[in-house]
């Protein structure tokens, strides 16, 4: 009896260890939130989400991301030229800082390897109470941020009561991207480090961050013209008829051959 109890206890311990190990493994691999961008019409990049115009209506939405204690709402969409990202969050009265900023540090791939993060787009308030801000484009090398000679993309921000909204437009250029920018392209995924800070210093001013994986959906192929569709349908009909006629004649030939063989007998 004791031996049976020992076996049961051993089995329970092994099962528990296995379940815990699998749980920890799953958590380790699911640390990064994955978002599939959706296709839609380009929004106005002004820091204001116009609900009446439904400008972000077709975007992928995620409200489960937190910048180390600051819950954010995230919208992601793209069109034929840009990837659009909007970030919105609330802070208590007096907790928004005059030089608050949100930055996107962008990897050149889906990898979270530090060396892959080569590009940064930052919207920095110069006076948040007056809704005055700047949009910056940086080249990133490790912990060094160098201002780009050519600014790419666009960004805007606005504070309304307790809610701050940041909107980004990032060019999707593929292999034609400037050497200082991440080569965003359709059909690929990229790691984005969303950062929050309160002073105009990078990376020293970054206080909170979270990495998300954004997949940019491949563009649909060109829609065939009506003439091409008509010709395709006519071709299918003609070849179908020819196939039926040919099949009929082959059938008649076989029947004729059978009749000839009967007469010979």
Tab-separated table of C-alpha atoms in Angstrom:
chain	number	residue	atom	x	y	z
A	1	UNK	CA	0.000	0.000	0.000
A	2	UNK	CA	2.788	2.374	0.907
A	3	UNK	CA	4.538	1.530	-2.338
A	4	UNK	CA	1.377	2.361	-4.331
A	5	UNK	CA	1.006	5.690	-2.467
A	6	UNK	CA	4.635	6.526	-3.221
A	7	UNK	CA	4.106	5.829	-6.930
A	8	UNK	CA	0.987	8.021	-7.024
A	9	UNK	CA	2.802	10.853	-5.214
A	10	UNK	CA	5.754	10.573	-7.611
A	11	UNK	CA	3.431	10.743	-10.636
A	12	UNK	CA	1.681	13.845	-9.247
A	13	UNK	CA	5.044	15.605	-8.679
A	14	UNK	CA	6.235	14.762	-12.208
A	15	UNK	CA	2.956	15.987	-13.760
A	16	UNK	CA	3.111	19.246	-11.775
A	17	UNK	CA	6.733	19.883	-12.754
A	18	UNK	CA	5.890	19.229	-16.417
A	19	UNK	CA	2.882	21.569	-16.384
A	20	UNK	CA	4.820	24.356	-14.655
A	21	UNK	CA	7.731	23.961	-17.094
A	22	UNK	CA	5.405	24.145	-20.089
A	23	UNK	CA	3.675	27.185	-18.616
A	24	UNK	CA	6.955	29.007	-18.077
A	25	UNK	CA	8.152	28.048	-21.552
A	26	UNK	CA	4.937	29.335	-23.120
A	27	UNK	CA	5.197	32.597	-21.212
A	28	UNK	CA	8.804	33.022	-22.290
A	29	UNK	CA	7.929	32.696	-25.955
A	30	UNK	CA	4.734	34.774	-25.777
A	31	UNK	CA	6.251	37.833	-24.142
A	32	UNK	CA	5.945	39.909	-27.330
A	33	UNK	CA	2.492	41.008	-28.482
A	34	UNK	CA	1.918	40.325	-32.179
A	35	UNK	CA	-0.267	42.627	-34.286
A	36	UNK	CA	-1.355	42.152	-37.887
A	37	UNK	CA	-1.684	45.512	-39.609
A	38	UNK	CA	-4.874	46.093	-41.614
A	39	UNK	CA	-5.310	47.916	-44.902
A	40	UNK	CA	-7.230	51.197	-44.849
A	41	UNK	CA	-7.381	54.774	-46.040
A	42	UNK	CA	-4.628	57.048	-44.747
A	43	UNK	CA	-5.590	59.000	-41.597
A	44	UNK	CA	-4.795	62.664	-41.041
A	45	UNK	CA	-1.624	62.836	-38.934
A	46	UNK	CA	-2.572	65.656	-36.545
A	47	UNK	CA	-2.684	64.000	-33.108
A	48	UNK	CA	-6.491	63.956	-33.198
A	49	UNK	CA	-8.519	60.805	-33.827
A	50	UNK	CA	-11.581	62.033	-35.698
A	51	UNK	CA	-14.242	59.465	-34.795
A	52	UNK	CA	-16.852	61.149	-36.990
A	53	UNK	CA	-14.603	60.683	-40.045
A	54	UNK	CA	-13.848	57.083	-38.963
A	55	UNK	CA	-10.225	57.630	-39.993
A	56	UNK	CA	-8.840	54.816	-37.786
A	57	UNK	CA	-11.917	52.602	-38.098
A	58	UNK	CA	-10.229	49.960	-40.273
A	59	UNK	CA	-7.058	49.742	-38.183
A	60	UNK	CA	-6.052	46.747	-36.085
A	61	UNK	CA	-6.709	47.675	-32.434
A	62	UNK	CA	-5.001	46.393	-29.296
A	63	UNK	CA	-5.648	47.524	-25.715
A	64	UNK	CA	-3.663	44.806	-23.923
A	65	UNK	CA	-0.216	46.423	-24.090
A	66	UNK	CA	1.338	48.147	-21.096
A	67	UNK	CA	4.415	50.373	-20.954
A	68	UNK	CA	5.565	49.037	-17.586
A	69	UNK	CA	2.438	50.139	-15.763
A	70	UNK	CA	0.982	52.580	-18.308
A	71	UNK	CA	-1.807	50.840	-20.282
A	72	UNK	CA	-1.942	52.054	-23.891
A	73	UNK	CA	-4.377	51.748	-26.786
A	74	UNK	CA	-2.655	50.926	-30.062
A	75	UNK	CA	-3.980	51.260	-33.624
A	76	UNK	CA	-2.042	49.899	-36.631
A	77	UNK	CA	-2.905	50.169	-40.330
A	78	UNK	CA	-1.264	50.686	-43.717
A	79	UNK	CA	-2.031	51.823	-47.242
A	80	UNK	CA	-0.030	51.691	-50.486
A	81	UNK	CA	2.760	53.925	-49.144
A	82	UNK	CA	2.842	54.116	-45.322
A	83	UNK	CA	2.465	52.233	-42.075
A	84	UNK	CA	0.314	54.222	-39.628
A	85	UNK	CA	0.550	53.798	-35.854
A	86	UNK	CA	-1.464	55.629	-33.214
A	87	UNK	CA	-0.783	55.369	-29.480
A	88	UNK	CA	-3.127	56.756	-26.837
A	89	UNK	CA	-3.008	56.658	-23.044
A	90	UNK	CA	-4.384	58.419	-19.971
A	91	UNK	CA	-2.483	59.779	-16.994
A	92	UNK	CA	-3.896	61.352	-13.864
A	93	UNK	CA	-4.180	65.119	-13.622
A	94	UNK	CA	-0.717	66.628	-13.288
A	95	UNK	CA	1.092	63.416	-14.275
A	96	UNK	CA	1.644	64.424	-17.912
A	97	UNK	CA	5.055	66.101	-18.108
A	98	UNK	CA	5.747	69.241	-20.153
A	99	UNK	CA	8.356	67.390	-22.279
A	100	UNK	CA	6.620	64.023	-22.484
A	101	UNK	CA	7.463	61.911	-25.548
A	102	UNK	CA	6.605	58.660	-27.290
A	103	UNK	CA	9.164	56.993	-29.521
A	104	UNK	CA	9.183	54.026	-31.875
A	105	UNK	CA	12.558	52.287	-32.025
A	106	UNK	CA	12.316	50.025	-35.065
A	107	UNK	CA	14.084	46.767	-35.809
A	108	UNK	CA	15.131	45.949	-39.359
A	109	UNK	CA	13.478	42.550	-38.935
A	110	UNK	CA	11.205	40.658	-36.571
A	111	UNK	CA	14.202	39.998	-34.305
A	112	UNK	CA	14.394	41.578	-30.847
A	113	UNK	CA	18.194	41.509	-31.012
A	114	UNK	CA	19.512	44.899	-29.884
A	115	UNK	CA	21.709	45.160	-32.988
A	116	UNK	CA	18.648	44.956	-35.248
A	117	UNK	CA	17.069	48.139	-33.819
A	118	UNK	CA	18.481	50.766	-36.189
A	119	UNK	CA	15.786	53.420	-36.570
A	120	UNK	CA	13.861	55.695	-34.198
A	121	UNK	CA	10.885	58.005	-34.778
A	122	UNK	CA	10.128	60.257	-31.799
A	123	UNK	CA	7.355	62.745	-31.089
A	124	UNK	CA	8.605	65.063	-28.350
A	125	UNK	CA	6.457	67.693	-26.654
A	126	UNK	CA	8.221	71.000	-26.120
A	127	UNK	CA	5.218	72.349	-24.208
A	128	UNK	CA	2.482	69.799	-23.668
A	129	UNK	CA	-0.007	72.280	-22.184
A	130	UNK	CA	0.174	74.308	-25.434
A	131	UNK	CA	0.261	71.161	-27.602
A	132	UNK	CA	3.633	72.162	-29.045
A	133	UNK	CA	5.818	69.282	-30.237
A	134	UNK	CA	8.569	68.179	-32.622
A	135	UNK	CA	8.919	65.071	-34.770
A	136	UNK	CA	12.422	63.550	-34.912
A	137	UNK	CA	13.999	60.857	-37.071
A	138	UNK	CA	17.088	59.157	-35.626
A	139	UNK	CA	19.575	56.541	-36.725
A	140	UNK	CA	20.243	54.136	-33.854
A	141	UNK	CA	23.429	52.225	-33.176
A	142	UNK	CA	23.342	50.465	-29.824
A	143	UNK	CA	22.753	53.262	-27.296
A	144	UNK	CA	23.763	56.060	-29.697
A	145	UNK	CA	21.020	58.168	-31.339
A	146	UNK	CA	22.136	60.256	-34.336
A	147	UNK	CA	19.744	62.667	-36.043
A	148	UNK	CA	19.089	61.689	-39.667
A	149	UNK	CA	20.256	64.086	-42.369
A	150	UNK	CA	16.991	63.358	-44.174
A	151	UNK	CA	13.812	63.203	-42.102
A	152	UNK	CA	11.473	60.402	-43.156
A	153	UNK	CA	7.908	59.889	-42.057
A	154	UNK	CA	5.658	62.158	-40.051
A	155	UNK	CA	4.244	62.433	-36.556
A	156	UNK	CA	1.888	64.524	-34.464
A	157	UNK	CA	0.647	64.606	-30.869
A	158	UNK	CA	-2.066	66.232	-28.816
A	159	UNK	CA	-3.133	66.314	-25.177
A	160	UNK	CA	-6.857	66.505	-24.489
A	161	UNK	CA	-7.731	66.606	-20.776
A	162	UNK	CA	-6.062	63.439	-19.394
A	163	UNK	CA	-5.518	61.698	-22.734
A	164	UNK	CA	-2.466	62.095	-24.945
A	165	UNK	CA	-2.540	60.844	-28.545
A	166	UNK	CA	0.497	60.203	-30.743
A	167	UNK	CA	0.166	59.485	-34.474
A	168	UNK	CA	2.953	58.222	-36.754
A	169	UNK	CA	3.215	57.758	-40.531
A	170	UNK	CA	6.189	55.576	-41.522
A	171	UNK	CA	7.173	55.104	-45.189
A	172	UNK	CA	7.076	51.542	-46.485
A	173	UNK	CA	9.981	51.510	-48.927
A	174	UNK	CA	11.373	47.994	-48.845
A	175	UNK	CA	14.876	47.778	-50.267
A	176	UNK	CA	14.660	51.390	-51.472
A	177	UNK	CA	14.758	52.671	-47.887
A	178	UNK	CA	17.316	55.235	-46.810
A	179	UNK	CA	20.336	53.521	-45.207
A	180	UNK	CA	19.439	55.230	-41.907
A	181	UNK	CA	15.897	53.801	-41.866
A	182	UNK	CA	14.493	50.346	-41.232
A	183	UNK	CA	13.522	48.786	-44.578
A	184	UNK	CA	9.814	48.321	-43.892
A	185	UNK	CA	8.226	46.208	-46.599
A	186	UNK	CA	4.916	44.508	-47.311
A	187	UNK	CA	4.557	40.882	-46.323
A	188	UNK	CA	7.110	41.132	-43.490
A	189	UNK	CA	7.067	41.533	-39.708
A	190	UNK	CA	9.092	44.024	-37.643
A	191	UNK	CA	9.825	44.460	-33.948
A	192	UNK	CA	8.870	47.881	-32.550
A	193	UNK	CA	10.078	49.095	-29.166
A	194	UNK	CA	7.431	51.579	-27.989
A	195	UNK	CA	9.083	53.956	-25.533
A	196	UNK	CA	7.849	56.626	-23.127
A	197	UNK	CA	9.867	59.373	-21.486
A	198	UNK	CA	9.631	62.771	-19.846
A	199	UNK	CA	12.822	64.587	-20.869
A	200	UNK	CA	14.301	65.327	-24.339
A	201	UNK	CA	17.212	62.891	-24.117
A	202	UNK	CA	17.628	59.559	-25.914
A	203	UNK	CA	18.081	56.951	-24.726
A	204	UNK	CA	18.684	58.468	-21.278
A	205	UNK	CA	15.189	60.002	-21.075
A	206	UNK	CA	13.397	56.721	-21.805
A	207	UNK	CA	11.572	55.588	-18.666
A	208	UNK	CA	9.250	52.833	-19.884
A	209	UNK	CA	9.051	50.606	-22.944
A	210	UNK	CA	7.452	47.540	-24.471
A	211	UNK	CA	8.244	45.556	-27.622
A	212	UNK	CA	5.527	44.546	-30.095
A	213	UNK	CA	5.770	42.640	-33.372
A	214	UNK	CA	3.888	44.292	-36.242
A	215	UNK	CA	3.197	42.299	-39.395
A	216	UNK	CA	2.608	44.375	-42.540
A	217	UNK	CA	0.197	42.510	-44.779
A	218	UNK	CA	1.224	41.964	-48.407
A	219	UNK	CA	-0.642	44.153	-50.874
A	220	UNK	CA	-3.242	42.475	-53.060
A	221	UNK	CA	-2.310	42.008	-56.699
A	222	UNK	CA	-3.738	44.287	-59.400
A	223	UNK	CA	-7.433	43.848	-60.142
A	224	UNK	CA	-7.857	42.492	-63.689
A	225	UNK	CA	-9.633	44.795	-66.149
A	226	UNK	CA	-13.129	43.997	-67.447
A	227	UNK	CA	-11.715	43.281	-70.927
A	228	UNK	CA	-9.263	40.732	-69.483
A	229	UNK	CA	-12.051	39.087	-67.498
A	230	UNK	CA	-14.299	38.898	-70.596
A	231	UNK	CA	-11.513	37.369	-72.704
A	232	UNK	CA	-10.730	34.879	-69.941
A	233	UNK	CA	-14.388	33.802	-69.683
A	234	UNK	CA	-14.716	33.533	-73.487
A	235	UNK	CA	-11.516	31.471	-73.650
A	236	UNK	CA	-12.856	29.086	-71.006
A	237	UNK	CA	-16.171	28.748	-72.884
A	238	UNK	CA	-14.524	28.195	-76.304
A	239	UNK	CA	-12.054	25.602	-75.010
A	240	UNK	CA	-14.807	23.872	-73.051
A	241	UNK	CA	-16.974	23.608	-76.182
A	242	UNK	CA	-14.014	22.386	-78.236
A	243	UNK	CA	-13.278	19.806	-75.566
A	244	UNK	CA	-16.875	18.562	-75.633
A	245	UNK	CA	-16.907	18.392	-79.463
A	246	UNK	CA	-13.561	16.573	-79.519
A	247	UNK	CA	-14.769	14.145	-76.878
A	248	UNK	CA	-17.941	13.494	-78.898
A	249	UNK	CA	-15.964	12.726	-82.081
A	250	UNK	CA	-13.595	10.440	-80.186
A	251	UNK	CA	-16.658	8.615	-78.819
A	252	UNK	CA	-18.130	8.293	-82.348
A	253	UNK	CA	-14.834	6.929	-83.679
A	254	UNK	CA	-14.759	4.222	-81.001
A	255	UNK	CA	-18.419	3.322	-81.713
A	256	UNK	CA	-17.688	3.162	-85.427
A	257	UNK	CA	-14.721	0.898	-84.761
A	258	UNK	CA	-16.923	-1.415	-82.669
A	259	UNK	CA	-19.550	-1.595	-85.437
A	260	UNK	CA	-16.898	-2.403	-88.060
A	261	UNK	CA	-15.579	-5.237	-85.885
A	262	UNK	CA	-19.149	-6.630	-85.531
A	263	UNK	CA	-19.693	-6.653	-89.280
A	264	UNK	CA	-16.366	-8.453	-89.807
A	265	UNK	CA	-17.474	-11.207	-87.491
